[in-house]
Coordinates of C-alpha atoms in Angstrom, one line a residue:
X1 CA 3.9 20.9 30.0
X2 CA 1.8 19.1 32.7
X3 CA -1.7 20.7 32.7
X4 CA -4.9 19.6 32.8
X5 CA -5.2 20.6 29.1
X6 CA -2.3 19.2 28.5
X7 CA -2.7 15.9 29.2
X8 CA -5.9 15.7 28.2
X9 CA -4.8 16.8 24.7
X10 CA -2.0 14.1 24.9
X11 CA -4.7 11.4 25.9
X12 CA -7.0 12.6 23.3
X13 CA -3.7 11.7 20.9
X14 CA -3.3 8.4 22.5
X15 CA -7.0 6.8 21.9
X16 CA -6.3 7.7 18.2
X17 CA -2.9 6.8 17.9
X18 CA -2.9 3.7 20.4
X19 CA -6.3 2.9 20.3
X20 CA -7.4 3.2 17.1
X21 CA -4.2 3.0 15.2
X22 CA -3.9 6.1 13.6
X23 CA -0.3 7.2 12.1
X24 CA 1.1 10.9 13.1
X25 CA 0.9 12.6 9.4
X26 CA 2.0 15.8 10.7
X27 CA 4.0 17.0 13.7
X28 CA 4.4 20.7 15.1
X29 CA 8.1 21.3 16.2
X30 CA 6.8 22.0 19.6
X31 CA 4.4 19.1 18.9
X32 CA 1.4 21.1 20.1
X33 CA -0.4 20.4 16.7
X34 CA -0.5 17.2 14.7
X35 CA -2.5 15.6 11.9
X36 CA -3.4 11.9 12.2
X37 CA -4.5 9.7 9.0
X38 CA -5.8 5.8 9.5
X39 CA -7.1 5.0 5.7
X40 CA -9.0 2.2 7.4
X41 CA -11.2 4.4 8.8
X42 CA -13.8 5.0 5.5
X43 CA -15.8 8.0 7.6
X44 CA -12.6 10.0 9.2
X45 CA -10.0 9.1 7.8
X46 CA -8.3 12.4 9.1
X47 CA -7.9 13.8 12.6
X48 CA -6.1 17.0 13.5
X49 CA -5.5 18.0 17.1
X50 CA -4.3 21.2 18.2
X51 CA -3.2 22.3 21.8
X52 CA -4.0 26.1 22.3
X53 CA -5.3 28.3 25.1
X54 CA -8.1 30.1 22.2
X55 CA -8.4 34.0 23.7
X56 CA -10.8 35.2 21.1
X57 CA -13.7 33.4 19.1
X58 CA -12.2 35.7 15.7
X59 CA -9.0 33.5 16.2
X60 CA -10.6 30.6 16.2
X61 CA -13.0 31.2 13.1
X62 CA -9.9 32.2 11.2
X63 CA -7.9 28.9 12.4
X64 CA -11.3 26.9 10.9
X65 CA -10.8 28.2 7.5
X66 CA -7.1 27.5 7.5
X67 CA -7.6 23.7 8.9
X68 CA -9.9 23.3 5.7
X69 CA -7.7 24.6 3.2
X70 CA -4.7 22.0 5.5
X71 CA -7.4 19.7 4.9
X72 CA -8.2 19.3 1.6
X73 CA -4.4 19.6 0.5
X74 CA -3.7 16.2 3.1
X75 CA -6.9 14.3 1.0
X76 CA -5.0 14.5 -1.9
X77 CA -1.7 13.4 -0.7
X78 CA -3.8 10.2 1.0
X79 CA -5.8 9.7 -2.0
X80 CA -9.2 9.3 -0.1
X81 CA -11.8 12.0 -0.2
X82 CA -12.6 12.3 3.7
X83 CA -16.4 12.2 3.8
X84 CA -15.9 13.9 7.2
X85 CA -12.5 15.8 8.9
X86 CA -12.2 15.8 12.5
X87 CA -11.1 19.1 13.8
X88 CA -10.1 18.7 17.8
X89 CA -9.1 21.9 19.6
X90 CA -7.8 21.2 23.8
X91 CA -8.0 24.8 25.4
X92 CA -7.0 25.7 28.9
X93 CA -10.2 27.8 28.8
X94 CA -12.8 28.6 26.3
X95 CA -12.6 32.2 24.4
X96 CA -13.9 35.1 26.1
X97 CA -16.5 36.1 23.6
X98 CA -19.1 34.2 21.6
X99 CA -18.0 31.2 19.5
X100 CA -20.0 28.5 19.5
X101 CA -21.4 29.5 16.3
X102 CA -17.9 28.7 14.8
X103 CA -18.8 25.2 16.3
X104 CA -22.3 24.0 15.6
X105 CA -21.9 24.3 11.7
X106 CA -19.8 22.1 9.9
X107 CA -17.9 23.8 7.2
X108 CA -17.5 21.4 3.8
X109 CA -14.1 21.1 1.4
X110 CA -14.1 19.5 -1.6
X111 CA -16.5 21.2 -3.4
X112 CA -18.7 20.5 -0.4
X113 CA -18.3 16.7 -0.1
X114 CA -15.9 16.5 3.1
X115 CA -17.7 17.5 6.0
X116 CA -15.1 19.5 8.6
X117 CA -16.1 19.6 12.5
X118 CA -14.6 21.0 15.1
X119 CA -15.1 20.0 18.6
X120 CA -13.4 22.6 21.8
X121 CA -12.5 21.0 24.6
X122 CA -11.2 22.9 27.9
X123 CA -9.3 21.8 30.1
X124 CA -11.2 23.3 33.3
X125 CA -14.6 22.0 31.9
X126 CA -13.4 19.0 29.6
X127 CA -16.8 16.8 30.1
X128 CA -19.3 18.9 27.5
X129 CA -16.3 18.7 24.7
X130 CA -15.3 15.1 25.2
X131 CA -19.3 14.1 24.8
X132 CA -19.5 16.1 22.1
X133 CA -16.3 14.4 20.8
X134 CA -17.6 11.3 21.9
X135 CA -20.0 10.2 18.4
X136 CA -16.7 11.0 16.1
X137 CA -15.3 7.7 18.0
X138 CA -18.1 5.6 17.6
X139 CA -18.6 6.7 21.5
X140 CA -15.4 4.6 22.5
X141 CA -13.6 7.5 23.6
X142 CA -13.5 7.6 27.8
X143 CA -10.9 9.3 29.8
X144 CA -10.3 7.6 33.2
X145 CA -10.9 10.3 36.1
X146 CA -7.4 9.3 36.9
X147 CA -6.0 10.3 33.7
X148 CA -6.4 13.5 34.1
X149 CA -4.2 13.8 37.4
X150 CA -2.0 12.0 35.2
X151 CA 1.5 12.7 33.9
X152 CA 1.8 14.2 30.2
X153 CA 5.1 13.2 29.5
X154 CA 4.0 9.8 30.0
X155 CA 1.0 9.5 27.7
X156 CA 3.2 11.4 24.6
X157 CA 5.8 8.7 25.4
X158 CA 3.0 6.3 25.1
X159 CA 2.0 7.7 21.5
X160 CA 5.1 7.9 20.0
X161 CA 6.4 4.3 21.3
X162 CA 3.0 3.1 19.4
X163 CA 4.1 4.7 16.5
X164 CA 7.7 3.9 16.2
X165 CA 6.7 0.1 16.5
X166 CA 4.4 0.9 13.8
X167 CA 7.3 2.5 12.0
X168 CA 9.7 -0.3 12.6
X169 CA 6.6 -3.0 11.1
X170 CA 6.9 -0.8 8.2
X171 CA 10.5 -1.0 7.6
X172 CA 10.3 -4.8 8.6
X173 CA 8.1 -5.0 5.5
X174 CA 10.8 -4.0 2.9
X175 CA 13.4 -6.1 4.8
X176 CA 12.8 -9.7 5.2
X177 CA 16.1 -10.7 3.5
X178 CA 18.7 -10.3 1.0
X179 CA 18.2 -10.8 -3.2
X180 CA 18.9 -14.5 -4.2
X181 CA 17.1 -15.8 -6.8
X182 CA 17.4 -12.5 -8.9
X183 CA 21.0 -13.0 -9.3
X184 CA 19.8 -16.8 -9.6
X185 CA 17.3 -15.9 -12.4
X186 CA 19.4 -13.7 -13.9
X187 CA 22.1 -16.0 -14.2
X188 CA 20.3 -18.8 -16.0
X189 CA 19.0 -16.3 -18.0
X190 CA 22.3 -15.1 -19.4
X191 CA 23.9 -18.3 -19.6
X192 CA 20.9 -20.1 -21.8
X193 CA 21.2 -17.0 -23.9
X194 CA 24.9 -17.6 -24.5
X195 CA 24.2 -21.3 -25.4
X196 CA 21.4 -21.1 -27.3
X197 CA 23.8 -18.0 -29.6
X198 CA 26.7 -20.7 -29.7
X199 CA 24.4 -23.7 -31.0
X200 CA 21.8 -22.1 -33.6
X201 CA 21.2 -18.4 -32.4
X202 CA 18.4 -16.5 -30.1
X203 CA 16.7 -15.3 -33.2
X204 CA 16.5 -18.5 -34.8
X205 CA 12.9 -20.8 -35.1
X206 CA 14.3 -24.1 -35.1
X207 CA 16.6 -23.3 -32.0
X208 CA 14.0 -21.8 -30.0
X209 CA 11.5 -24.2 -30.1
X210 CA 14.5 -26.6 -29.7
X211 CA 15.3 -25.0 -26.4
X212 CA 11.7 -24.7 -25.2
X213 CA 9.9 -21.9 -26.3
X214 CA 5.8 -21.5 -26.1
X215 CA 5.2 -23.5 -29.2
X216 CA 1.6 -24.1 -29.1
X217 CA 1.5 -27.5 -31.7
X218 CA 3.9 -28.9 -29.6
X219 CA 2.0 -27.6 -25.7
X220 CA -0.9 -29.9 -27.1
X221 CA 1.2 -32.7 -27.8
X222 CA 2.2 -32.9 -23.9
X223 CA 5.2 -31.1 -24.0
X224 CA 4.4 -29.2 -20.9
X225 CA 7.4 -28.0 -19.4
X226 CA 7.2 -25.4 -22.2
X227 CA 4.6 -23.4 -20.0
X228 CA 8.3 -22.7 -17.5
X229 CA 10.9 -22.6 -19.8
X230 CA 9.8 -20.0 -22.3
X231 CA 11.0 -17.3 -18.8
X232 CA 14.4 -18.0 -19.3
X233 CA 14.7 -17.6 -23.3
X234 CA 14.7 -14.5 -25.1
X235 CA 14.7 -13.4 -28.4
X236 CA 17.6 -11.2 -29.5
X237 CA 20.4 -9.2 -27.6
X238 CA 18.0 -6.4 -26.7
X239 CA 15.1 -8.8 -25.7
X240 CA 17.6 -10.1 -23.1
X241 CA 18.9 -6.5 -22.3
X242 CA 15.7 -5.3 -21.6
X243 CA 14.2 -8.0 -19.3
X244 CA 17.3 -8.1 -17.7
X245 CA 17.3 -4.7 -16.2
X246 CA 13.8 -4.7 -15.1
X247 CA 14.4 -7.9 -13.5
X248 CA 17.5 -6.3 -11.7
X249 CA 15.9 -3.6 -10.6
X250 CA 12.4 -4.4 -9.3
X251 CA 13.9 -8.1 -8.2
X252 CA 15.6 -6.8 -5.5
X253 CA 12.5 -4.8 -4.0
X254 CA 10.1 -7.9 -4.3
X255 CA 12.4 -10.3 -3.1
X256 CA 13.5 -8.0 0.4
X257 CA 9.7 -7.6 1.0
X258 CA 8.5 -11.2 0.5
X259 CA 12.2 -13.2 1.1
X260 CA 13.4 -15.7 -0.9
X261 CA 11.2 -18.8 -1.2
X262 CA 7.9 -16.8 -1.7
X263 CA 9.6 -14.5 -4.1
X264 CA 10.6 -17.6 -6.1
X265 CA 7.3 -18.5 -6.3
X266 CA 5.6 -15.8 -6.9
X267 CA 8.4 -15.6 -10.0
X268 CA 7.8 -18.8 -11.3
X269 CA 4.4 -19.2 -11.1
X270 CA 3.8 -15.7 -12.8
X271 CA 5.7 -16.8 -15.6
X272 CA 3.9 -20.4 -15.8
X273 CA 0.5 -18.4 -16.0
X274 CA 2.1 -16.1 -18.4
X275 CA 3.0 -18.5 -20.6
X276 CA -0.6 -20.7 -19.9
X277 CA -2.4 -17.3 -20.9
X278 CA -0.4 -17.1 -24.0
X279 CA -0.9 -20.3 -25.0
X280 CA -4.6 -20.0 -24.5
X281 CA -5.1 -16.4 -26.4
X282 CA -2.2 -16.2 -28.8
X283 CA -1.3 -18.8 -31.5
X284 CA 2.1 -17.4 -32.2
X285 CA 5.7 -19.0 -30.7
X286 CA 7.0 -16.8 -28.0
X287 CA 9.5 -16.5 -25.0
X288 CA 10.9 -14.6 -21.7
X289 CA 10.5 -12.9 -19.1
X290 CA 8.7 -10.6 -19.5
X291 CA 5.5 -12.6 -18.0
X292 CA 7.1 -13.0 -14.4
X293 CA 8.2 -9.5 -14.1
X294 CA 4.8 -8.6 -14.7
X295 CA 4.5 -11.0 -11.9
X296 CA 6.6 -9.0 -9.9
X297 CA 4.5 -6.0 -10.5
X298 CA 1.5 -8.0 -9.3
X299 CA 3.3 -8.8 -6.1
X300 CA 3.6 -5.0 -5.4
X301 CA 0.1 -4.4 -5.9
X302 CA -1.0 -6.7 -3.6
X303 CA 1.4 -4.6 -1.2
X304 CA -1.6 -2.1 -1.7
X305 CA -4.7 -4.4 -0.7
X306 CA -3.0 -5.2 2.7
X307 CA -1.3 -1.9 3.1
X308 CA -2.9 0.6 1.1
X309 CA -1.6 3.5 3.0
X310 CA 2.2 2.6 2.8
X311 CA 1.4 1.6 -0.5
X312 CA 0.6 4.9 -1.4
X313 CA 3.5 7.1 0.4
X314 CA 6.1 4.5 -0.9
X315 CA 5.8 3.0 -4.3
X316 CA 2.3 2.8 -5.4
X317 CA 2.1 5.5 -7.6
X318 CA 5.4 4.7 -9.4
X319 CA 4.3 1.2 -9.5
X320 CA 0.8 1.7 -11.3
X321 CA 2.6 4.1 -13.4
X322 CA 4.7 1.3 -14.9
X323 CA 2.5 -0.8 -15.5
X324 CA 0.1 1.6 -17.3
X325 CA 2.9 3.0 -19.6
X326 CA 4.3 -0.7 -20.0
X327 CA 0.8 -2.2 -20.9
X328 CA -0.2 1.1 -23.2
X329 CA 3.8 0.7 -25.0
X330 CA 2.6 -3.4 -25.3
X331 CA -0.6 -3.3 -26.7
X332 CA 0.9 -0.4 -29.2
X333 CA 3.7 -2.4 -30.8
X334 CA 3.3 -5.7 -32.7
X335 CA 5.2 -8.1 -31.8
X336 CA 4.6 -8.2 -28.2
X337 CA 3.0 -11.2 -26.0
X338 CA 0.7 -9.2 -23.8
X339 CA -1.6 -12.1 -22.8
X340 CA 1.7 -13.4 -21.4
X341 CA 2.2 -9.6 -20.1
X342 CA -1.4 -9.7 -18.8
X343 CA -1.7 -12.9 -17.6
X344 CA 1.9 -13.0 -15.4
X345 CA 1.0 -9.8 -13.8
X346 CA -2.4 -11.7 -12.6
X347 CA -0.7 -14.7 -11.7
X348 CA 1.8 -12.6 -9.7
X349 CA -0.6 -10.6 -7.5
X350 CA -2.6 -14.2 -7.2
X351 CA 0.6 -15.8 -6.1
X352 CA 1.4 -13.2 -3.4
X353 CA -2.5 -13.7 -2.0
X354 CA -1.7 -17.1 -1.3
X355 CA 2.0 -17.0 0.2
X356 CA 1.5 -13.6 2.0
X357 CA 4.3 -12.1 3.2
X358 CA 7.0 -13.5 6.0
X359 CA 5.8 -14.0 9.3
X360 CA 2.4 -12.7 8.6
X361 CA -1.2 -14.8 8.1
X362 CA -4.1 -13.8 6.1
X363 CA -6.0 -17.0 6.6
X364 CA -9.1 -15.2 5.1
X365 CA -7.2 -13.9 1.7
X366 CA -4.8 -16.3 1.7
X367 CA -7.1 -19.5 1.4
X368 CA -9.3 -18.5 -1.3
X369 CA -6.6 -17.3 -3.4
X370 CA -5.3 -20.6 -3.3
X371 CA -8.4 -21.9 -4.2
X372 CA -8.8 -19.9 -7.3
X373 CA -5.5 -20.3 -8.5
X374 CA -6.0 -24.5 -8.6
X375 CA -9.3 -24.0 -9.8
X376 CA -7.9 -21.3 -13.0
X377 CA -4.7 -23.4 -13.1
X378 CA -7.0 -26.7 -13.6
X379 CA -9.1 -24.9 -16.4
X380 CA -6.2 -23.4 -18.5
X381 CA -4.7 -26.5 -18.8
X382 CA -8.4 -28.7 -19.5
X383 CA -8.0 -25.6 -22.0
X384 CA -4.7 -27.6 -24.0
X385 CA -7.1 -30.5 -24.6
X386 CA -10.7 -29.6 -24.7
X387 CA -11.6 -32.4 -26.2
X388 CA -10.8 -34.4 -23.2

C-alpha cells in the first residue's frame, strides 16, 4: 500500500481529519473506505472517502446510489440534516467507459434536501479531481508536489495519531476526578433528615420551617439563608428516597466531568436559584433537592453547546429524555415545586457557562454568563423587597 493513489487517498484523509478536524465515523477493516463527520461544519458536515481502482462507469453509478442510502442513515445518527454530502472516490485510473455523467449531477437524499457530490480523483492524473475537489474545502485543500512521492504509511499514522488525541480529549472530558461532594451532599442530606425525624418529624410545618425550609413570610423578613438550606430538607421518607438516588446516580457523572469545586458550585448555586425562583413564582412552603439536581441536568446540557457531537453519541439523548419526562411527570402532579424544578435546571446550565470545565477557557461564554447570572441574581432578590 504505497501508490500514488494511495497516498494521495491517505493525504486527502489527513486535510480532513488533521486539518479540519473531522472524526473517523466509519472505518473499512482494510481501511480503504471511511466516513468522516465534523458537526461544526454547517455545509458538509459528512465526508466519505473511498480508495478503489473503479473498472467500469456501471460500478460506479451503482456505488452512488448505495453512498446515498449510507448517507442518509449517518444524518440521522448525527442529528444534522447535511445540506450537502461529500462523496470522494481516489482511483489508480479512471473507468474505461463513460462516467462523467455519474459525476456532474448531484444526486439529493432526504427528500431532496441533502445535496450528494462526488468528486474522482486518479492517481495518474490527480490535478483535474483535486480542483474539482478543491471548492468543497473552501479551496484550502493543496497537496505539496512532494507529498505525493511520499510515504502512505506515514500520512495514515499521521491521521489516526490526530484522532486518538482527539479520542483521549474525549475521555479526559468524563474524567477530571473522583465523586466528593455527592457522597458529601448526600451525607448532610441523610443526616438532617434523621434529625429533623427525632425532633418534630420531616412531614411536620412547624419543624420544617424551624429547620429552614422556603417559607416565603419569613424570606421577606431577611431570613435569607433559607434560599440554600431548603436543598438539604425533604419532606417524607420517599421525598428523601427519591432525590437521593438521582443525586447518586447523575452526581457521579457531573462531578468526574467538571471535578470537584465546579461541581459544588454548579450544585449549590442551582439549588440557591431554585429556591429564589420558587420564592418569586410560588407562594407555598417547600424544600429539597430536587432544584440542584435539575442543576445537574443543566450542567450536562451545556456539555451539548461546547460539544454537541459527543453530546449526542454519549448522553444527550438520555439526558433530554429525563428531563422531558421529569418536567411532563412535574407539571402533571400537584404537589410539586417546578419553578424550583425550572429554575435549578437554568441556574445549573448558567453555572457551568461560567466555571467551564477543568483546564479549559471559554473567555467568550464564560464572561457573559457571569454577567447574567449577577445581573438575574441581583433582580430576584430586589424581587424579596420591591418596595425597596
Amino acid at each position: 500500500m504505497n501508490s500514488r493513489a494511495d497516498v494521495l487517498f491517505w493525504a486527502i484523509s489527513r486535510h480532513f481529519v488533521v486539518e479540519n478536524e473531522y472524526r473517523i465515523m466509519l472505518l473499512s477493516e482494510n481501511r480503504d473506505e471511511m466516513w468522516l463527520v465534523n458537526p461544526k461544519k454547517k455545509d458538509l458536515p459528512l465526508v466519505r472517502l473511498l480508495r478503489y481502482d473503479i473498472d467500469w462507469g456501471n460500478w460506479l453509478y451503482r456505488d452512488i446510489r448505495d453512498c446515498c442510502a449510507q448517507a442518509e442513515d449517518l444524518c440521522k445518527q448525527i442529528r444534522r440534516l447535511a445540506p450537502r454530502v461529500l462523496n470522494i472516490y481516489v482511483s489508480a485510473y479512471a473507468p474505461v467507459d463513460d462516467y462523467d455523467i455519474y459525476l456532474d449531477e448531484p444526486m439529493h437524499i432526504n427528500g431532496g434536501k441533502t445535496e450528494l457530490r462526488s468528486v474522482l480523483i486518479e492517481g495518474e492524473n490527480p490535478d483535474s479531481g483535486i480542483n474539482k475537489l478543491r471548492p468543497f474545502t473552501e479551496g484550502r485543500l493543496a497537496i505539496a508536489p512532494e507529498t505525493m512521492g511520499g510515504d502512505a504509511y506515514a500520512l495514515q499514522r499521521t491521521v489516526f495519531e490526530a484522532e486518538a488525541r482527539r479520542e483521549e480529549e474525549e475521555r479526559q472530558l468524563f474524567d477530571a476526578g473522583r465523586p466528593f461532594f455527592t457522597y458529601v451532599f448526600l451525607a448532610v442530606q441523610i443526616a438532617v433528615f434523621i434529625v429533623m425525624s427525632l425532633t418534630g418529624g420531616t412531614q411536620n410545618t412547624q419543624n420544617l420551617i424551624r429547620f429552614g425550609a422556603k417559607y416565603n413570610p419569613l424570606i421577606m423578613e431577611g431570613q435569607y439563608w433559607r434560599l440554600i438550606m431548603p436543598v438539604f430538607i425533604h419532606i417524607g421518607i420517599m421525598h428523601l428516597f427519591m432525590n437521593s438516588l438521582s443525586l447518586y446516580y447523575i452526581g457521579p457523572l457531573v462531578e468526574r466531568i467538571y471535578g470537584k469545586a465546579r461541581f459544588a458550585l454548579i450544585y449549590l448555586f442551582a439549588g440557591f436559584t431554585g429556591c429564589l425562583a420558587s420564592f418569586l413564582f410560588s407562594p407555598s412552603l417547600s424544600a429539597g433537592a430536587s432544584g440542584a439536581i435539575f442543576g445537574l441536568f443543566g450542567a450536562l446540557l451545556y456539555i451539548g453547546t461546547a460539544y454537541r457531537d459527543l453530546f449526542f453519541r454519549t448522553m444527550g439523548p438520555s439526558v433530554i429524555t429525563l428531563i422531558i419526562i421529569n418536567l411532563v411527570f412535574g407539571f402533571s402532579v400537584s404537589g410539586i415545586d417546578n419553578f424550583g424544578h425550572l429554575g435549578g435546571l437554568f441556574g445549573g446550565f448558567l453555572a457551568a457557562c461560567i466555571v467551564h470545565f477543568p483546564k479549559r477557557k471559554r473567555i467568550g461564554v464564560q464572561l457573559p454568563a457571569l454577567l447574567i447570572a449577577a445581573f438575574l441574581v441581583y433582580m430576584g432578590l430586589r424581587g424579596i423587597h420591591p418596595a425597596d
